[in-house]
CSV table of C-alpha atoms in Angstrom, one decimal:
chain,number,residue,atom,x,y,z
A,1,MET,CA,21.7,-15.9,-8.4
A,2,VAL,CA,19.3,-15.1,-11.3
A,3,ASN,CA,16.4,-17.4,-12.1
A,4,CYS,CA,15.7,-17.9,-15.8
A,5,LEU,CA,12.9,-19.7,-17.7
A,6,LYS,CA,13.7,-20.7,-21.2
A,7,ASN,CA,11.3,-22.5,-23.5
A,8,LYS,CA,11.1,-24.4,-26.8
A,9,LEU,CA,7.7,-23.0,-27.8
A,10,GLU,CA,8.8,-21.5,-31.1
A,11,GLU,CA,10.7,-24.6,-32.1
A,12,LEU,CA,7.7,-26.8,-31.3
A,13,ARG,CA,5.2,-24.6,-33.0
A,14,LYS,CA,7.3,-24.5,-36.2
A,15,LYS,CA,7.8,-28.2,-36.0
A,16,HIS,CA,4.0,-28.7,-35.9
A,17,GLY,CA,3.6,-26.2,-38.8
A,18,ILE,CA,1.2,-23.9,-36.9
A,19,ARG,CA,1.0,-20.2,-36.9
A,20,GLN,CA,1.0,-18.0,-33.8
A,21,GLU,CA,-2.6,-17.1,-34.4
A,22,GLU,CA,-3.7,-20.7,-34.5
A,23,LEU,CA,-1.8,-21.6,-31.3
A,24,ALA,CA,-3.2,-18.4,-29.6
A,25,GLU,CA,-6.8,-19.4,-30.5
A,26,ALA,CA,-6.3,-23.0,-29.2
A,27,LEU,CA,-4.9,-21.7,-25.9
A,28,GLU,CA,-7.4,-18.9,-25.6
A,29,VAL,CA,-4.7,-16.2,-25.4
A,30,SER,CA,-3.8,-13.3,-27.7
A,31,ARG,CA,-1.2,-13.7,-30.5
A,32,GLN,CA,1.0,-11.1,-28.7
A,33,THR,CA,1.1,-13.5,-25.7
A,34,ILE,CA,2.5,-16.3,-27.9
A,35,GLY,CA,5.1,-13.8,-29.3
A,36,SER,CA,6.1,-12.7,-25.8
A,37,LEU,CA,6.4,-16.3,-24.6
A,38,GLU,CA,8.5,-17.3,-27.6
A,39,ASN,CA,10.8,-14.3,-27.1
A,40,GLY,CA,11.1,-15.0,-23.4
A,41,ARG,CA,9.7,-11.6,-22.4
A,42,TYR,CA,6.9,-13.3,-20.5
A,43,ASN,CA,6.8,-16.3,-18.2
A,44,PRO,CA,3.5,-18.2,-18.2
A,45,SER,CA,1.4,-19.2,-15.2
A,46,ILE,CA,1.5,-22.8,-14.3
A,47,ILE,CA,-2.0,-23.2,-15.8
A,48,LEU,CA,-1.0,-21.8,-19.2
A,49,ALA,CA,2.2,-23.9,-19.1
A,50,PHE,CA,0.0,-27.0,-18.6
A,51,LYS,CA,-2.2,-26.0,-21.4
A,52,ILE,CA,0.8,-25.6,-23.7
A,53,ALA,CA,2.2,-28.9,-22.6
A,54,HIS,CA,-1.2,-30.7,-23.2
A,55,TYR,CA,-1.5,-29.0,-26.6
A,56,PHE,CA,1.8,-30.5,-27.8
A,57,GLY,CA,1.4,-33.8,-25.9
A,58,LYS,CA,4.5,-33.2,-23.8
A,59,SER,CA,5.4,-32.6,-20.2
A,60,ILE,CA,6.1,-29.1,-18.9
A,61,GLU,CA,9.8,-29.9,-18.4
A,62,GLU,CA,10.1,-30.9,-22.0
A,63,ILE,CA,9.0,-27.4,-23.1
A,64,PHE,CA,10.1,-25.1,-20.3
A,65,ILE,CA,13.7,-25.2,-19.0
A,66,TYR,CA,14.4,-23.7,-15.6
A,67,GLU,CA,17.9,-22.3,-15.1
A,68,GLU,CA,19.8,-20.6,-12.4
A,69,GLU,CA,22.7,-18.4,-13.3
A,70,GLU,CA,25.3,-16.9,-11.0
A,71,VAL,CA,25.7,-13.2,-11.2
A,72,LYS,CA,29.2,-12.0,-11.1
B,1,MET,CA,-21.5,-11.5,-14.7
B,2,LYS,CA,-20.2,-11.4,-18.3
B,3,VAL,CA,-17.0,-9.5,-19.0
B,4,LEU,CA,-18.6,-7.0,-21.4
B,5,GLU,CA,-21.6,-6.3,-19.2
B,6,LYS,CA,-19.3,-5.7,-16.2
B,7,LYS,CA,-17.3,-3.2,-18.3
B,8,ILE,CA,-20.5,-1.4,-19.5
B,9,MET,CA,-21.7,-1.2,-15.9
B,10,TRP,CA,-18.4,0.5,-14.8
B,11,ILE,CA,-18.6,2.9,-17.7
B,12,LEU,CA,-22.2,3.8,-16.7
B,13,VAL,CA,-21.1,4.4,-13.1
B,14,MET,CA,-18.3,6.7,-14.4
B,15,MET,CA,-20.8,8.5,-16.7
B,16,LEU,CA,-23.2,9.0,-13.9
B,17,MET,CA,-20.4,10.5,-11.8
B,18,GLY,CA,-19.6,12.9,-14.7
B,19,VAL,CA,-23.2,13.9,-15.0
B,20,ALA,CA,-23.5,14.4,-11.2
B,21,LEU,CA,-20.4,16.6,-11.3
B,22,LEU,CA,-21.7,18.6,-14.2
B,23,VAL,CA,-25.1,19.2,-12.6
B,24,VAL,CA,-23.6,20.2,-9.2
B,25,ASN,CA,-21.1,22.5,-10.9
B,26,ILE,CA,-23.9,24.2,-13.0
B,27,ILE,CA,-26.2,24.6,-10.0
B,28,ARG,CA,-23.4,26.0,-7.8
B,29,LYS,CA,-22.1,28.1,-10.7
B,30,GLY,CA,-18.6,26.5,-10.5
B,31,ASP,CA,-15.6,27.1,-12.7
B,32,SER,CA,-15.2,26.2,-16.3
B,33,ALA,CA,-12.4,23.8,-15.6
B,34,THR,CA,-14.7,21.5,-13.7
B,35,THR,CA,-17.3,21.7,-16.4
B,36,SER,CA,-14.7,20.8,-19.0
B,37,PHE,CA,-13.5,17.9,-16.8
B,38,ALA,CA,-17.1,16.6,-16.4
B,39,LEU,CA,-17.9,17.0,-20.1
B,40,GLY,CA,-14.7,15.2,-21.0
B,41,LEU,CA,-15.5,12.3,-18.7
B,42,ILE,CA,-19.0,12.0,-20.1
B,43,GLY,CA,-17.6,12.2,-23.7
B,44,VAL,CA,-15.0,9.4,-23.1
B,45,CYS,CA,-17.8,7.2,-21.5
B,46,ILE,CA,-20.1,7.7,-24.5
B,47,LEU,CA,-17.2,6.8,-26.9
B,48,LYS,CA,-16.5,3.6,-24.8
B,49,LEU,CA,-20.2,2.7,-24.8
B,50,ILE,CA,-20.2,3.0,-28.6
B,51,GLN,CA,-17.0,0.9,-28.8
B,52,TYR,CA,-18.6,-1.8,-26.6
B,53,TYR,CA,-21.8,-1.7,-28.6
B,54,ARG,CA,-19.8,-2.4,-31.8
B,55,ILE,CA,-17.9,-5.2,-30.1
B,56,SER,CA,-21.2,-6.8,-28.8
B,57,LYS,CA,-22.6,-6.8,-32.4
B,58,ASN,CA,-19.5,-8.4,-34.0
B,59,PRO,CA,-18.8,-12.1,-32.9
B,60,THR,CA,-15.1,-11.9,-34.0
B,61,LEU,CA,-14.4,-8.7,-32.1
B,62,LEU,CA,-16.4,-10.1,-29.1
B,63,LYS,CA,-14.3,-13.3,-29.0
B,64,LYS,CA,-11.0,-11.2,-29.3
B,65,PHE,CA,-12.3,-8.9,-26.6
B,66,LYS,CA,-13.2,-11.7,-24.2
B,67,ILE,CA,-9.7,-13.3,-24.6
B,68,GLU,CA,-8.0,-10.0,-24.1
B,69,GLN,CA,-10.0,-9.3,-20.9
B,70,LYS,CA,-9.4,-12.8,-19.4
B,71,GLU,CA,-5.9,-13.7,-20.4
B,72,GLU,CA,-3.2,-13.7,-17.7
B,73,ARG,CA,-0.6,-11.5,-19.6
B,74,MET,CA,-3.1,-8.7,-20.0
B,75,ILE,CA,-4.2,-9.0,-16.4
B,76,SER,CA,-0.5,-8.9,-15.3
B,77,ILE,CA,0.1,-5.8,-17.5
B,78,ALA,CA,-3.0,-4.1,-16.1
B,79,GLU,CA,-1.9,-4.8,-12.5
B,80,LYS,CA,1.6,-3.5,-13.2
B,81,SER,CA,0.2,-0.4,-14.9
B,82,GLY,CA,-2.1,0.3,-11.9
B,83,ARG,CA,0.8,-0.1,-9.5
B,84,TYR,CA,3.1,2.3,-11.4
B,85,THR,CA,0.2,4.8,-11.8
B,86,LEU,CA,-0.4,4.8,-8.1
B,87,LEU,CA,3.3,5.3,-7.3
B,88,LEU,CA,3.7,8.1,-9.8
B,89,THR,CA,0.5,9.8,-8.7
B,90,ILE,CA,1.6,9.8,-5.0
B,91,LEU,CA,5.0,11.1,-6.0
B,92,ALA,CA,3.5,13.8,-8.1
B,93,GLU,CA,1.1,14.7,-5.2
B,94,PHE,CA,4.0,15.0,-2.7
B,95,GLY,CA,5.9,17.1,-5.3
B,96,ALA,CA,2.9,19.4,-5.7
B,97,ILE,CA,2.5,19.7,-1.9
B,98,PHE,CA,6.1,20.8,-1.6
B,99,VAL,CA,5.6,23.4,-4.4
B,100,LEU,CA,2.3,24.6,-2.9
B,101,ILE,CA,3.9,25.1,0.5
B,102,LEU,CA,6.7,27.2,-1.1
B,103,LEU,CA,4.0,29.3,-2.8
B,104,ASN,CA,2.2,29.8,0.5
B,105,LYS,CA,-0.9,27.9,-0.8
B,106,ASN,CA,-1.2,26.1,2.5
B,107,GLU,CA,-4.9,25.3,2.3
B,108,ILE,CA,-4.6,23.4,-1.0
B,109,ALA,CA,-1.4,21.8,0.2
B,110,THR,CA,-3.3,20.5,3.3
B,111,ILE,CA,-6.1,19.1,1.1
B,112,LEU,CA,-3.6,17.4,-1.2
B,113,SER,CA,-1.7,16.0,1.8
B,114,PHE,CA,-5.0,14.5,3.0
B,115,VAL,CA,-5.6,12.9,-0.4
B,116,ALA,CA,-2.1,11.5,-0.7
B,117,GLY,CA,-2.3,10.2,2.8
B,118,LEU,CA,-5.7,8.6,2.2
B,119,GLN,CA,-4.4,7.0,-1.1
B,120,THR,CA,-1.4,5.5,0.8
B,121,LEU,CA,-3.6,4.3,3.6
B,122,ILE,CA,-6.1,2.6,1.1
B,123,TYR,CA,-3.1,1.0,-0.6
B,124,LEU,CA,-1.8,-0.4,2.7
B,125,VAL,CA,-5.2,-1.7,3.7
B,126,ILE,CA,-5.8,-3.4,0.4
B,127,TYR,CA,-2.3,-4.8,0.5
B,128,TYR,CA,-2.8,-6.2,4.0
B,129,TYR,CA,-6.2,-7.7,3.0
B,130,LEU,CA,-4.8,-9.4,-0.1
B,131,SER,CA,-1.8,-10.7,1.7
B,132,ARG,CA,-4.1,-12.4,4.2
B,133,LYS,CA,-6.4,-13.7,1.5
B,134,TYR,CA,-3.7,-15.3,-0.7
């Protein structure tokens, strides 16, 4: 079983018309971190996940999707 | 303590160690390799101090620096980097011990074995401490 965390960060950010730099500044992280989150290379801590959810006025589950995949 | 001040303090400690090594090596008329190492250490520390001075005088760089030092991804990368460095260092030490024994340099091999053992022991003690703490 492989645990996987997907997110809708890029989709939401583009929908709100904000750049990675602006989001990074608001969340007090680097632009590279936003890029890594969007590409799924990095999973945020629960605190950063809450910060992102608060920023977009959504719940964590609306942005982050937890999936379990069977490994054959 | 502020992030930048903490960093500067660590650099000053490292620089002091470099100066101490240089002074001891000159007094005891040690080899040039140790002198080069000490001078290299002092040089790197001076460059880091110049870099931190520039950062402290530029509000944009200071803000970026503070974010980079505190943010979780950077901390996670630094922790991973430290873990891999320790692992590779210990492996390299054991490899070197093996080669030194084959070359009949038993005295150096013993010292290196002691260093590798001590590193492993420190790792285990810190691991045990942190596993009890968190």
